[in-house]
GROMACS .gro file of C-alpha atoms in nm:
model
  297
    1MET     CA    1 -17.125   3.116  -7.360
    2ALA     CA    2 -16.755   3.195  -7.378
    3VAL     CA    3 -16.534   3.464  -7.232
    4ILE     CA    4 -16.350   3.612  -7.530
    5GLY     CA    5 -16.053   3.845  -7.535
    6TRP     CA    6 -16.018   4.066  -7.842
    7ILE     CA    7 -15.728   4.289  -7.946
    8GLY     CA    8 -15.781   4.522  -8.242
    9LEU     CA    9 -16.119   4.696  -8.261
   10GLY     CA   10 -16.091   4.887  -8.588
   11HIS     CA   11 -16.311   4.878  -8.897
   12MET     CA   12 -16.326   4.499  -8.887
   13GLY     CA   13 -16.275   4.412  -8.520
   14GLY     CA   14 -16.546   4.651  -8.401
   15PRO     CA   15 -16.840   4.498  -8.588
   16MET     CA   16 -16.704   4.146  -8.544
   17THR     CA   17 -16.706   4.180  -8.166
   18ALA     CA   18 -17.054   4.331  -8.180
   19ASN     CA   19 -17.178   4.010  -8.342
   20LEU     CA   20 -17.013   3.799  -8.073
   21VAL     CA   21 -17.186   4.008  -7.807
   22LYS     CA   22 -17.520   3.964  -7.988
   23ALA     CA   23 -17.462   3.588  -7.980
   24GLY     CA   24 -17.436   3.602  -7.600
   25HIS     CA   25 -17.059   3.586  -7.552
   26SER     CA   26 -16.877   3.803  -7.302
   27VAL     CA   27 -16.615   4.000  -7.496
   28ARG     CA   28 -16.332   4.195  -7.336
   29GLY     CA   29 -16.168   4.423  -7.592
   30PHE     CA   30 -15.853   4.634  -7.615
   31ASP     CA   31 -15.731   4.884  -7.871
   32LEU     CA   32 -15.477   5.164  -7.855
   33ASN     CA   33 -15.724   5.385  -8.043
   34ALA     CA   34 -15.956   5.533  -7.780
   35GLU     CA   35 -16.229   5.614  -8.032
   36ALA     CA   36 -16.237   5.255  -8.162
   37LEU     CA   37 -16.246   5.121  -7.807
   38ASP     CA   38 -16.530   5.356  -7.710
   39ALA     CA   39 -16.733   5.246  -8.012
   40ALA     CA   40 -16.686   4.879  -7.922
   41VAL     CA   41 -16.789   4.945  -7.562
   42ALA     CA   42 -17.103   5.116  -7.689
   43ALA     CA   43 -17.183   4.793  -7.876
   44GLY     CA   44 -17.152   4.583  -7.561
   45VAL     CA   45 -16.782   4.499  -7.539
   46THR     CA   46 -16.622   4.522  -7.195
   47ARG     CA   47 -16.337   4.774  -7.189
   48ALA     CA   48 -15.989   4.631  -7.126
   49THR     CA   49 -15.709   4.861  -7.022
   50SER     CA   50 -15.422   4.649  -7.156
   51ILE     CA   51 -15.339   4.329  -7.340
   52GLN     CA   52 -15.304   4.158  -7.003
   53ASP     CA   53 -15.648   4.278  -6.898
   54ALA     CA   54 -15.799   4.162  -7.227
   55VAL     CA   55 -15.661   3.807  -7.212
   56ASP     CA   56 -15.689   3.732  -6.840
   57GLY     CA   57 -15.928   3.446  -6.770
   58THR     CA   58 -16.048   3.405  -7.129
   59ASP     CA   59 -16.143   3.092  -7.321
   60VAL     CA   60 -16.017   3.230  -7.651
   61VAL     CA   61 -15.830   3.539  -7.769
   62PHE     CA   62 -15.877   3.692  -8.113
   63THR     CA   63 -15.638   3.942  -8.269
   64MET     CA   64 -15.731   4.160  -8.568
   65LEU     CA   65 -15.442   4.392  -8.651
   66PRO     CA   66 -15.315   4.585  -8.954
   67LYS     CA   67 -14.973   4.432  -9.020
   68GLY     CA   68 -14.732   4.156  -8.919
   69GLU     CA   69 -14.527   4.398  -8.711
   70HIS     CA   70 -14.836   4.482  -8.505
   71ALA     CA   71 -14.919   4.114  -8.455
   72ARG     CA   72 -14.565   4.042  -8.337
   73ALA     CA   73 -14.581   4.338  -8.097
   74VAL     CA   74 -14.910   4.215  -7.950
   75TYR     CA   75 -14.801   3.855  -7.902
   76PHE     CA   76 -14.434   3.889  -7.806
   77GLY     CA   77 -14.262   4.075  -7.525
   78GLU     CA   78 -14.326   4.128  -7.156
   79ALA     CA   79 -14.663   4.290  -7.220
   80GLY     CA   80 -14.775   4.046  -7.489
   81VAL     CA   81 -15.031   3.772  -7.522
   82PHE     CA   82 -14.782   3.489  -7.474
   83ALA     CA   83 -14.664   3.643  -7.149
   84HIS     CA   84 -15.008   3.688  -6.995
   85ALA     CA   85 -15.261   3.442  -7.140
   86ASP     CA   86 -15.317   3.100  -6.986
   87PRO     CA   87 -15.167   2.835  -7.218
   88LYS     CA   88 -15.509   2.667  -7.219
   89THR     CA   89 -15.650   2.973  -7.396
   90LEU     CA   90 -15.706   2.921  -7.767
   91LEU     CA   91 -15.543   3.190  -7.984
   92VAL     CA   92 -15.707   3.299  -8.310
   93GLU     CA   93 -15.494   3.532  -8.522
   94SER     CA   94 -15.728   3.692  -8.777
   95SER     CA   95 -15.505   3.968  -8.911
   96THR     CA   96 -15.391   3.959  -9.273
   97ILE     CA   97 -15.015   3.939  -9.235
   98ASP     CA   98 -14.703   3.805  -9.405
   99ILE     CA   99 -14.633   3.432  -9.404
  100GLU     CA  100 -14.306   3.480  -9.212
  101SER     CA  101 -14.479   3.658  -8.923
  102SER     CA  102 -14.759   3.402  -8.918
  103GLN     CA  103 -14.509   3.117  -8.898
  104ALA     CA  104 -14.321   3.296  -8.619
  105LEU     CA  105 -14.644   3.319  -8.418
  106HIS     CA  106 -14.722   2.951  -8.472
  107ASP     CA  107 -14.370   2.850  -8.370
  108ALA     CA  108 -14.371   3.066  -8.057
  109ALA     CA  109 -14.717   2.949  -7.958
  110LYS     CA  110 -14.618   2.585  -7.986
  111ALA     CA  111 -14.299   2.645  -7.787
  112ALA     CA  112 -14.499   2.812  -7.510
  113GLY     CA  113 -14.768   2.541  -7.498
  114PHE     CA  114 -15.046   2.736  -7.673
  115ARG     CA  115 -15.275   2.631  -7.956
  116LEU     CA  116 -15.289   2.898  -8.228
  117VAL     CA  117 -15.467   2.917  -8.563
  118ASP     CA  118 -15.422   3.169  -8.840
  119ALA     CA  119 -15.774   3.268  -8.941
  120PRO     CA  120 -15.787   3.568  -9.173
  121VAL     CA  121 -16.119   3.678  -9.318
  122SER     CA  122 -16.274   3.794  -9.641
  123GLY     CA  123 -16.589   4.000  -9.685
  124GLY     CA  124 -16.486   4.349  -9.580
  125ILE     CA  125 -16.665   4.584  -9.344
  126THR     CA  126 -17.008   4.494  -9.484
  127GLY     CA  127 -16.943   4.126  -9.414
  128ALA     CA  128 -16.811   4.205  -9.067
  129GLU     CA  129 -17.126   4.402  -8.987
  130ALA     CA  130 -17.362   4.141  -9.131
  131GLY     CA  131 -17.183   3.844  -8.973
  132THR     CA  132 -17.126   3.690  -9.318
  133LEU     CA  133 -16.747   3.679  -9.336
  134THR     CA  134 -16.548   3.394  -9.484
  135PHE     CA  135 -16.286   3.259  -9.242
  136MET     CA  136 -15.984   3.067  -9.374
  137ILE     CA  137 -15.831   2.868  -9.086
  138GLY     CA  138 -15.487   2.713  -9.076
  139GLY     CA  139 -15.349   2.507  -8.788
  140GLU     CA  140 -15.380   2.177  -8.605
  141ALA     CA  141 -15.713   2.004  -8.666
  142ASP     CA  142 -15.832   2.014  -8.304
  143ALA     CA  143 -15.755   2.384  -8.270
  144VAL     CA  144 -15.930   2.460  -8.599
  145ALA     CA  145 -16.238   2.267  -8.485
  146ASP     CA  146 -16.249   2.451  -8.152
  147ALA     CA  147 -16.196   2.790  -8.318
  148THR     CA  148 -16.490   2.721  -8.549
  149THR     CA  149 -16.734   2.717  -8.258
  150TYR     CA  150 -16.632   3.069  -8.155
  151ILE     CA  151 -16.620   3.202  -8.512
  152GLN     CA  152 -16.972   3.099  -8.613
  153PRO     CA  153 -17.156   3.421  -8.509
  154MET     CA  154 -16.926   3.621  -8.739
  155ALA     CA  155 -16.922   3.399  -9.045
  156ALA     CA  156 -17.119   3.264  -9.337
  157HIS     CA  157 -16.833   3.036  -9.443
  158ILE     CA  158 -16.565   2.870  -9.228
  159ILE     CA  159 -16.309   2.680  -9.433
  160PRO     CA  160 -16.018   2.479  -9.287
  161THR     CA  161 -15.718   2.526  -9.514
  162GLY     CA  162 -15.460   2.283  -9.372
  163GLY     CA  163 -15.160   2.334  -9.149
  164ALA     CA  164 -14.996   2.642  -9.004
  165THR     CA  165 -14.999   2.956  -9.224
  166THR     CA  166 -15.227   2.807  -9.490
  167GLY     CA  167 -15.508   3.041  -9.384
  168GLN     CA  168 -15.277   3.334  -9.453
  169ALA     CA  169 -15.169   3.181  -9.782
  170ALA     CA  170 -15.531   3.149  -9.894
  171LYS     CA  171 -15.609   3.507  -9.795
  172ILE     CA  172 -15.303   3.648  -9.972
  173CYS     CA  173 -15.386   3.465 -10.295
  174ASN     CA  174 -15.755   3.558 -10.272
  175ASN     CA  175 -15.678   3.926 -10.226
  176LEU     CA  176 -15.434   3.920 -10.515
  177MET     CA  177 -15.719   3.799 -10.736
  178LEU     CA  178 -15.959   4.054 -10.585
  179PHE     CA  179 -15.738   4.352 -10.663
  180ILE     CA  180 -15.663   4.232 -11.015
  181ASN     CA  181 -16.039   4.198 -11.066
  182LEU     CA  182 -16.092   4.547 -10.927
  183ALA     CA  183 -15.838   4.694 -11.167
  184ALA     CA  184 -15.996   4.510 -11.462
  185THR     CA  185 -16.343   4.627 -11.352
  186SER     CA  186 -16.219   4.986 -11.336
  187GLU     CA  187 -16.071   4.970 -11.685
  188GLY     CA  188 -16.382   4.806 -11.826
  189ALA     CA  189 -16.610   5.064 -11.663
  190VAL     CA  190 -16.414   5.359 -11.799
  191LEU     CA  191 -16.390   5.211 -12.149
  192ALA     CA  192 -16.763   5.128 -12.152
  193ASP     CA  193 -16.844   5.488 -12.060
  194ARG     CA  194 -16.622   5.627 -12.334
  195LEU     CA  195 -16.785   5.396 -12.587
  196GLY     CA  196 -17.123   5.545 -12.497
  197LEU     CA  197 -17.270   5.266 -12.285
  198ASP     CA  198 -17.506   5.356 -12.003
  199PRO     CA  199 -17.327   5.258 -11.679
  200GLN     CA  200 -17.626   5.068 -11.538
  201VAL     CA  201 -17.689   4.885 -11.863
  202PHE     CA  202 -17.325   4.778 -11.888
  203TRP     CA  203 -17.320   4.664 -11.525
  204ASP     CA  204 -17.642   4.466 -11.579
  205ILE     CA  205 -17.470   4.286 -11.866
  206ALA     CA  206 -17.131   4.229 -11.702
  207SER     CA  207 -17.281   4.106 -11.373
  208VAL     CA  208 -17.449   3.813 -11.550
  209SER     CA  209 -17.175   3.751 -11.805
  210SER     CA  210 -16.816   3.632 -11.811
  211GLY     CA  211 -16.687   3.966 -11.681
  212ASP     CA  212 -16.861   3.917 -11.345
  213SER     CA  213 -16.666   3.932 -11.018
  214TRP     CA  214 -16.716   4.015 -10.652
  215ALA     CA  215 -16.542   4.348 -10.715
  216LEU     CA  216 -16.790   4.432 -10.989
  217ARG     CA  217 -17.093   4.335 -10.781
  218THR     CA  218 -16.978   4.507 -10.461
  219TRP     CA  219 -16.727   4.783 -10.542
  220TYR     CA  220 -16.826   4.894 -10.895
  221PRO     CA  221 -16.647   5.230 -10.926
  222VAL     CA  222 -16.917   5.427 -11.108
  223ALA     CA  223 -17.158   5.633 -10.898
  224GLY     CA  224 -17.522   5.533 -10.876
  225VAL     CA  225 -17.487   5.174 -10.994
  226VAL     CA  226 -17.404   4.959 -10.687
  227PRO     CA  227 -17.528   5.096 -10.352
  228SER     CA  228 -17.243   4.943 -10.151
  229ALA     CA  229 -16.971   5.099 -10.369
  230ALA     CA  230 -16.747   5.363 -10.208
  231VAL     CA  231 -16.766   5.584 -10.518
  232ASN     CA  232 -17.115   5.685 -10.399
  233ARG     CA  233 -16.960   5.835 -10.084
  234ASP     CA  234 -16.660   6.019 -10.232
  235PHE     CA  235 -16.452   5.703 -10.184
  236SER     CA  236 -16.504   5.693  -9.808
  237PRO     CA  237 -16.329   5.365  -9.741
  238THR     CA  238 -16.467   5.019  -9.699
  239PHE     CA  239 -16.112   4.897  -9.772
  240THR     CA  240 -15.845   5.164  -9.789
  241ALA     CA  241 -15.592   5.199 -10.069
  242GLU     CA  242 -15.321   5.180  -9.804
  243LEU     CA  243 -15.442   4.841  -9.682
  244ALA     CA  244 -15.486   4.718 -10.038
  245ASN     CA  245 -15.131   4.826 -10.110
  246LYS     CA  246 -15.014   4.635  -9.802
  247ASP     CA  247 -15.209   4.321  -9.892
  248ILE     CA  248 -15.099   4.301 -10.253
  249GLY     CA  249 -14.747   4.365 -10.128
  250LEU     CA  250 -14.781   4.045  -9.921
  251ALA     CA  251 -14.861   3.858 -10.242
  252ILE     CA  252 -14.562   4.011 -10.421
  253ALA     CA  253 -14.334   3.914 -10.131
  254ALA     CA  254 -14.471   3.559 -10.125
  255ALA     CA  255 -14.426   3.533 -10.501
  256GLU     CA  256 -14.065   3.642 -10.478
  257ALA     CA  257 -14.003   3.389 -10.200
  258THR     CA  258 -14.147   3.109 -10.416
  259ASP     CA  259 -14.004   3.225 -10.751
  260THR     CA  260 -14.353   3.291 -10.889
  261PRO     CA  261 -14.392   3.558 -11.160
  262LEU     CA  262 -14.681   3.799 -11.093
  263GLU     CA  263 -14.671   4.032 -11.391
  264ILE     CA  264 -15.032   4.152 -11.360
  265GLY     CA  265 -15.018   4.161 -10.981
  266LYS     CA  266 -14.708   4.381 -10.990
  267HIS     CA  267 -14.881   4.627 -11.222
  268VAL     CA  268 -15.184   4.650 -10.991
  269ALA     CA  269 -14.949   4.698 -10.695
  270GLU     CA  270 -14.798   4.995 -10.878
  271LEU     CA  271 -15.145   5.149 -10.913
  272PHE     CA  272 -15.210   5.129 -10.540
  273GLN     CA  273 -14.864   5.268 -10.467
  274ARG     CA  274 -14.943   5.566 -10.692
  275LEU     CA  275 -15.259   5.635 -10.492
  276VAL     CA  276 -15.064   5.621 -10.166
  277ASP     CA  277 -14.790   5.845 -10.308
  278GLN     CA  278 -15.052   6.103 -10.404
  279GLY     CA  279 -15.191   6.117 -10.051
  280GLN     CA  280 -15.497   5.902 -10.122
  281GLY     CA  281 -15.402   5.606  -9.905
  282GLY     CA  282 -15.692   5.672  -9.668
  283LYS     CA  283 -15.947   5.663  -9.950
  284ASP     CA  284 -16.114   5.347 -10.075
  285CYS     CA  285 -15.904   5.120 -10.293
  286SER     CA  286 -16.159   5.147 -10.575
  287MET     CA  287 -16.024   5.497 -10.628
  288ILE     CA  288 -15.780   5.337 -10.872
  289VAL     CA  289 -16.053   5.414 -11.127
  290LYS     CA  290 -15.926   5.773 -11.107
  291LEU     CA  291 -15.590   5.654 -11.240
  292VAL     CA  292 -15.770   5.483 -11.527
  293ASP     CA  293 -15.986   5.781 -11.626
  294GLY     CA  294 -15.698   6.028 -11.589
  295THR     CA  295 -15.844   6.228 -11.301
  296LEU     CA  296 -15.529   6.134 -11.111
  297ALA     CA  297 -15.196   6.105 -11.288
   0.00000   0.00000   0.00000
């Protein structure tokens, strides 16, 4: 079994490390949030007091962080991963971040003699808890193959995507489609209600018809229809509106950099920005249904 360093023990990192511990790995974790670190320790993770402590003597280091700026801060600088990990340690960057930051990490890793893969995930908190995430892995073939062996206890699907940053590219495009689907699901649900359809009956139809999507099956924004949906818990987040706003913003930025028009994506981004502007950034992203039904302006 491996010695694994882990930095970032939030909503995703916490349950992901718990599954590594269950698989028999020794996991040393660090997070600036004391509550998140305590929860991980309770699940069997060994407490690290710093990045240096987390990476010292490890076979592989995973990072799971909110934004590109956080990933850069963790890897670069005198206190960072590059300064303190052994170059033989495999680095697995699983945050969802911008392409520019991902490329910067790959370039710096190569210059310092490290192997690094970008390996973002899809599946949300429920997938992290169940160990059924999809990993999209970009990087050199040998590093991707080695990363796969460590990832297995956390994943149902592990898909090599190509060279550096292609994992991030896949995740950005996937999430763009997810949020467009969520917006369409919200509009369809509200319209179906106003046309007199029973919510369960309409969902039963849509989930086996051409309107089906992961968002409909998992996040359907009408109470009492899909047990996993945040609407049943006053939009307590499985994926916050703030993070959704960040992720779709990554797609908009990538589109601008590649001269790709995203007319629908830009509209959905505006919806998430409206939620954030109204102080709802900490609620679940499926709360955009409240913009559709007029509960929020």
